[in-house]
């Protein structure tokens, strides 16, 4: 897997250090509350698990599955819900956990869909923010790292469903996806 990487952007240690900082910030912001932490599958799975285990706040967890990419490297703007939340979020503080915000279409769709269910608040937390590719007005409340317009994989992020289990975040070699 590592042979397919052009370079490593963030090591395991850098990721864990930053996650501890974000978890502390969330703990501070939600002191005394019990937010519902919503992971957006599948990309978030590693970040979600590492983040919540660093949080000291009481939380409930739930997951949604949304798809926008298919097997392509570019976002299509088309968003499809594959799995909804199991529980109601009415009157609850909600924190959405994403692995990456690219065009913003996925989060725009999620914000619209979840806001209609009358939560007390919704905040967005993302591992990576690829601001240069934004097409809709979405800004996350918590960001671990900003990334440029490069094809990033690892630590949950895939190319054609591969590389999600890499413990680091890296840039995929062009030769891998331009075959
Ligand atoms: C990725 C990522 C976000 C979305 C971001 O999901 O997890 O949900 O794309 O792109 P956008 O800002 O352009 O909408 P993907 O559809 O690849 O599914 P996955 O999480 O299963 O990898």
mmCIF file of N, CA and C in Angstrom, residues 38-111:
data_model
loop_
_atom_site.group_PDB
_atom_site.id
_atom_site.type_symbol
_atom_site.label_atom_id
_atom_site.label_comp_id
_atom_site.label_asym_id
_atom_site.label_seq_id
_atom_site.Cartn_x
_atom_site.Cartn_y
_atom_site.Cartn_z
ATOM 1 N N UNK A 38 -22.464 12.007 15.360
ATOM 2 C CA UNK A 38 -22.933 11.291 14.173
ATOM 3 C C UNK A 38 -21.786 11.099 13.185
ATOM 4 N N UNK A 39 -21.397 9.875 12.966
ATOM 5 C CA UNK A 39 -20.340 9.570 12.003
ATOM 6 C C UNK A 39 -20.928 9.329 10.627
ATOM 7 N N UNK A 40 -20.268 9.906 9.622
ATOM 8 C CA UNK A 40 -20.722 9.716 8.244
ATOM 9 C C UNK A 40 -19.829 8.656 7.594
ATOM 10 N N UNK A 41 -20.410 7.479 7.427
ATOM 11 C CA UNK A 41 -19.660 6.325 6.918
ATOM 12 C C UNK A 41 -19.398 6.441 5.419
ATOM 13 N N UNK A 42 -18.381 5.761 4.863
ATOM 14 C CA UNK A 42 -17.523 4.936 5.666
ATOM 15 C C UNK A 42 -16.244 5.656 6.093
ATOM 16 N N UNK A 43 -15.932 6.743 5.379
ATOM 17 C CA UNK A 43 -14.630 7.399 5.551
ATOM 18 C C UNK A 43 -14.256 7.783 6.970
ATOM 19 N N UNK A 44 -15.276 8.033 7.815
ATOM 20 C CA UNK A 44 -14.996 8.568 9.162
ATOM 21 C C UNK A 44 -14.564 7.518 10.169
ATOM 22 N N UNK A 45 -14.635 6.222 9.793
ATOM 23 C CA UNK A 45 -14.621 5.203 10.857
ATOM 24 C C UNK A 45 -13.401 5.251 11.781
ATOM 25 N N UNK A 46 -12.230 5.524 11.230
ATOM 26 C CA UNK A 46 -11.024 5.509 12.065
ATOM 27 C C UNK A 46 -10.927 6.783 12.897
ATOM 28 N N UNK A 47 -11.178 7.903 12.241
ATOM 29 C CA UNK A 47 -11.159 9.203 12.911
ATOM 30 C C UNK A 47 -12.198 9.224 14.034
ATOM 31 N N UNK A 48 -13.400 8.738 13.728
ATOM 32 C CA UNK A 48 -14.493 8.712 14.700
ATOM 33 C C UNK A 48 -14.071 7.945 15.955
ATOM 34 N N UNK A 49 -13.534 6.753 15.742
ATOM 35 C CA UNK A 49 -13.155 5.898 16.879
ATOM 36 C C UNK A 49 -12.050 6.545 17.715
ATOM 37 N N UNK A 50 -11.073 7.137 17.058
ATOM 38 C CA UNK A 50 -9.971 7.766 17.793
ATOM 39 C C UNK A 50 -10.429 9.042 18.502
ATOM 40 N N UNK A 51 -11.296 9.800 17.838
ATOM 41 C CA UNK A 51 -11.761 11.062 18.431
ATOM 42 C C UNK A 51 -12.622 10.813 19.667
ATOM 43 N N UNK A 52 -13.625 9.940 19.555
ATOM 44 C CA UNK A 52 -14.534 9.767 20.694
ATOM 45 C C UNK A 52 -13.823 9.133 21.890
ATOM 46 N N UNK A 53 -12.802 8.341 21.642
ATOM 47 C CA UNK A 53 -12.132 7.730 22.802
ATOM 48 C C UNK A 53 -11.244 8.735 23.530
ATOM 49 N N UNK A 54 -10.989 9.880 22.899
ATOM 50 C CA UNK A 54 -10.242 10.949 23.582
ATOM 51 C C UNK A 54 -11.173 11.935 24.286
ATOM 52 N N UNK A 55 -12.480 11.833 24.006
ATOM 53 C CA UNK A 55 -13.434 12.777 24.605
ATOM 54 C C UNK A 55 -13.854 12.309 25.990
ATOM 55 N N UNK A 56 -14.017 13.280 26.887
ATOM 56 C CA UNK A 56 -14.424 12.927 28.258
ATOM 57 C C UNK A 56 -15.906 13.210 28.481
ATOM 58 N N UNK A 57 -16.526 13.904 27.544
ATOM 59 C CA UNK A 57 -17.948 14.233 27.609
ATOM 60 C C UNK A 57 -18.790 12.969 27.415
ATOM 61 N N UNK A 58 -19.938 12.908 28.085
ATOM 62 C CA UNK A 58 -20.896 11.836 27.814
ATOM 63 C C UNK A 58 -21.475 12.045 26.425
ATOM 64 N N UNK A 59 -21.454 11.006 25.624
ATOM 65 C CA UNK A 59 -22.013 11.153 24.278
ATOM 66 C C UNK A 59 -22.876 9.943 23.928
ATOM 67 N N UNK A 60 -23.743 10.147 22.937
ATOM 68 C CA UNK A 60 -24.365 8.999 22.269
ATOM 69 C C UNK A 60 -23.778 8.984 20.870
ATOM 70 N N UNK A 61 -23.712 7.820 20.261
ATOM 71 C CA UNK A 61 -23.196 7.774 18.888
ATOM 72 C C UNK A 61 -24.263 7.226 17.938
ATOM 73 N N UNK A 62 -24.177 7.667 16.707
ATOM 74 C CA UNK A 62 -25.056 7.153 15.654
ATOM 75 C C UNK A 62 -24.304 7.324 14.333
ATOM 76 N N UNK A 63 -24.787 6.663 13.300
ATOM 77 C CA UNK A 63 -24.085 6.718 12.006
ATOM 78 C C UNK A 63 -25.067 6.921 10.869
ATOM 79 N N UNK A 64 -24.562 7.603 9.842
ATOM 80 C CA UNK A 64 -25.304 7.708 8.589
ATOM 81 C C UNK A 64 -24.347 7.290 7.491
ATOM 82 N N UNK A 65 -24.924 6.814 6.402
ATOM 83 C CA UNK A 65 -24.076 6.496 5.266
ATOM 84 C C UNK A 65 -24.587 7.273 4.058
ATOM 85 N N UNK A 66 -23.678 8.047 3.499
ATOM 86 C CA UNK A 66 -23.990 8.935 2.381
ATOM 87 C C UNK A 66 -22.965 8.652 1.304
ATOM 88 N N UNK A 67 -23.377 8.682 0.068
ATOM 89 C CA UNK A 67 -22.395 8.463 -0.978
ATOM 90 C C UNK A 67 -22.471 9.536 -2.046
ATOM 91 N N UNK A 68 -21.300 10.011 -2.458
ATOM 92 C CA UNK A 68 -21.289 11.038 -3.497
ATOM 93 C C UNK A 68 -20.282 10.749 -4.594
ATOM 94 N N UNK A 69 -19.353 9.876 -4.349
ATOM 95 C CA UNK A 69 -18.240 9.731 -5.292
ATOM 96 C C UNK A 69 -18.338 8.564 -6.270
ATOM 97 N N UNK A 70 -18.926 7.447 -5.868
ATOM 98 C CA UNK A 70 -18.783 6.229 -6.653
ATOM 99 C C UNK A 70 -17.321 5.844 -6.622
ATOM 100 N N UNK A 71 -16.792 5.395 -7.731
ATOM 101 C CA UNK A 71 -15.387 5.010 -7.763
ATOM 102 C C UNK A 71 -14.511 6.049 -8.452
ATOM 103 N N UNK A 72 -15.033 7.249 -8.611
ATOM 104 C CA UNK A 72 -14.254 8.271 -9.313
ATOM 105 C C UNK A 72 -13.437 9.100 -8.336
ATOM 106 N N UNK A 73 -12.498 9.846 -8.873
ATOM 107 C CA UNK A 73 -11.672 10.681 -8.016
ATOM 108 C C UNK A 73 -12.302 12.059 -7.827
ATOM 109 N N UNK A 74 -13.284 12.407 -8.630
ATOM 110 C CA UNK A 74 -13.914 13.721 -8.523
ATOM 111 C C UNK A 74 -15.328 13.583 -7.975
ATOM 112 N N UNK A 75 -15.755 14.556 -7.180
ATOM 113 C CA UNK A 75 -17.112 14.548 -6.641
ATOM 114 C C UNK A 75 -18.097 14.922 -7.750
ATOM 115 N N UNK A 76 -19.268 14.268 -7.724
ATOM 116 C CA UNK A 76 -20.235 14.499 -8.796
ATOM 117 C C UNK A 76 -21.288 15.534 -8.420
ATOM 118 N N UNK A 77 -21.384 15.878 -7.126
ATOM 119 C CA UNK A 77 -22.445 16.779 -6.700
ATOM 120 C C UNK A 77 -23.718 16.005 -6.409
ATOM 121 N N UNK A 78 -23.729 14.730 -6.755
ATOM 122 C CA UNK A 78 -24.886 13.875 -6.510
ATOM 123 C C UNK A 78 -24.728 13.209 -5.151
ATOM 124 N N UNK A 79 -25.716 13.354 -4.285
ATOM 125 C CA UNK A 79 -25.608 12.806 -2.940
ATOM 126 C C UNK A 79 -26.752 11.837 -2.694
ATOM 127 N N UNK A 80 -26.415 10.679 -2.152
ATOM 128 C CA UNK A 80 -27.423 9.635 -1.966
ATOM 129 C C UNK A 80 -27.349 9.114 -0.520
ATOM 130 N N UNK A 81 -28.513 9.015 0.162
ATOM 131 C CA UNK A 81 -28.489 8.466 1.528
ATOM 132 C C UNK A 81 -28.636 6.953 1.469
ATOM 133 N N UNK A 82 -27.692 6.269 2.086
ATOM 134 C CA UNK A 82 -27.719 4.798 2.073
ATOM 135 C C UNK A 82 -28.230 4.278 3.414
ATOM 136 N N UNK A 83 -27.865 4.977 4.491
ATOM 137 C CA UNK A 83 -28.356 4.596 5.824
ATOM 138 C C UNK A 83 -28.654 5.854 6.634
ATOM 139 N N UNK A 84 -29.852 5.888 7.213
ATOM 140 C CA UNK A 84 -30.249 7.035 8.039
ATOM 141 C C UNK A 84 -29.866 6.766 9.501
ATOM 142 N N UNK A 85 -30.038 7.785 10.345
ATOM 143 C CA UNK A 85 -29.815 7.620 11.782
ATOM 144 C C UNK A 85 -30.805 6.609 12.346
ATOM 145 N N UNK A 86 -30.416 5.950 13.435
ATOM 146 C CA UNK A 86 -31.328 5.001 14.081
ATOM 147 C C UNK A 86 -32.280 5.712 15.042
ATOM 148 N N UNK A 87 -31.823 6.846 15.600
ATOM 149 C CA UNK A 87 -32.588 7.517 16.656
ATOM 150 C C UNK A 87 -32.943 8.933 16.246
ATOM 151 N N UNK A 88 -33.931 9.508 16.971
ATOM 152 C CA UNK A 88 -34.311 10.901 16.719
ATOM 153 C C UNK A 88 -33.236 11.844 17.292
ATOM 154 N N UNK A 89 -33.087 12.998 16.661
ATOM 155 C CA UNK A 89 -32.141 14.001 17.172
ATOM 156 C C UNK A 89 -32.877 15.258 17.624
ATOM 157 N N UNK A 90 -34.186 15.183 17.686
ATOM 158 C CA UNK A 90 -34.981 16.348 18.081
ATOM 159 C C UNK A 90 -34.551 16.839 19.471
ATOM 160 N N UNK A 91 -34.258 18.130 19.558
ATOM 161 C CA UNK A 91 -33.882 18.729 20.835
ATOM 162 C C UNK A 91 -32.472 18.390 21.305
ATOM 163 N N UNK A 92 -31.682 17.718 20.463
ATOM 164 C CA UNK A 92 -30.339 17.281 20.871
ATOM 165 C C UNK A 92 -29.249 18.123 20.210
ATOM 166 N N UNK A 93 -28.119 18.205 20.894
ATOM 167 C CA UNK A 93 -26.928 18.783 20.270
ATOM 168 C C UNK A 93 -26.311 17.695 19.396
ATOM 169 N N UNK A 94 -26.046 18.036 18.133
ATOM 170 C CA UNK A 94 -25.511 17.048 17.186
ATOM 171 C C UNK A 94 -24.126 17.495 16.706
ATOM 172 N N UNK A 95 -23.201 16.572 16.691
ATOM 173 C CA UNK A 95 -21.869 16.850 16.111
ATOM 174 C C UNK A 95 -21.667 15.858 14.966
ATOM 175 N N UNK A 96 -21.565 16.379 13.757
ATOM 176 C CA UNK A 96 -21.337 15.520 12.583
ATOM 177 C C UNK A 96 -19.833 15.314 12.399
ATOM 178 N N UNK A 97 -19.451 14.061 12.229
ATOM 179 C CA UNK A 97 -18.021 13.735 12.048
ATOM 180 C C UNK A 97 -17.789 13.237 10.617
ATOM 181 N N UNK A 98 -16.959 13.961 9.910
ATOM 182 C CA UNK A 98 -16.611 13.612 8.519
ATOM 183 C C UNK A 98 -15.110 13.361 8.406
ATOM 184 N N UNK A 99 -14.720 12.615 7.367
ATOM 185 C CA UNK A 99 -13.290 12.462 7.118
ATOM 186 C C UNK A 99 -12.763 13.613 6.268
ATOM 187 N N UNK A 100 -13.571 14.069 5.307
ATOM 188 C CA UNK A 100 -13.097 15.153 4.435
ATOM 189 C C UNK A 100 -14.275 15.975 3.901
ATOM 190 N N UNK A 101 -14.061 17.273 3.807
ATOM 191 C CA UNK A 101 -15.021 18.133 3.106
ATOM 192 C C UNK A 101 -14.319 18.606 1.844
ATOM 193 N N UNK A 102 -14.966 18.319 0.739
ATOM 194 C CA UNK A 102 -14.389 18.636 -0.562
ATOM 195 C C UNK A 102 -15.268 19.732 -1.182
ATOM 196 N N UNK A 103 -16.175 19.367 -2.077
ATOM 197 C CA UNK A 103 -17.060 20.379 -2.658
ATOM 198 C C UNK A 103 -18.017 20.952 -1.612
ATOM 199 N N UNK A 104 -18.351 20.158 -0.608
ATOM 200 C CA UNK A 104 -19.303 20.593 0.418
ATOM 201 C C UNK A 104 -20.716 20.094 0.182
ATOM 202 N N UNK A 105 -20.965 19.448 -0.956
ATOM 203 C CA UNK A 105 -22.326 18.985 -1.272
ATOM 204 C C UNK A 105 -22.859 18.005 -0.224
ATOM 205 N N UNK A 106 -22.007 17.105 0.240
ATOM 206 C CA UNK A 106 -22.456 16.105 1.218
ATOM 207 C C UNK A 106 -22.916 16.785 2.503
ATOM 208 N N UNK A 107 -22.100 17.710 2.997
ATOM 209 C CA UNK A 107 -22.468 18.369 4.251
ATOM 210 C C UNK A 107 -23.650 19.306 4.097
ATOM 211 N N UNK A 108 -23.759 19.927 2.958
ATOM 212 C CA UNK A 108 -24.909 20.808 2.689
ATOM 213 C C UNK A 108 -26.192 19.967 2.771
ATOM 214 N N UNK A 109 -26.145 18.810 2.115
ATOM 215 C CA UNK A 109 -27.289 17.896 2.125
ATOM 216 C C UNK A 109 -27.591 17.447 3.558
ATOM 217 N N UNK A 110 -26.548 17.105 4.301
ATOM 218 C CA UNK A 110 -26.732 16.637 5.681
ATOM 219 C C UNK A 110 -27.287 17.734 6.577
ATOM 220 N N UNK A 111 -26.771 18.934 6.424
ATOM 221 C CA UNK A 111 -27.240 20.057 7.240
ATOM 222 C C UNK A 111 -28.714 20.317 6.982
#
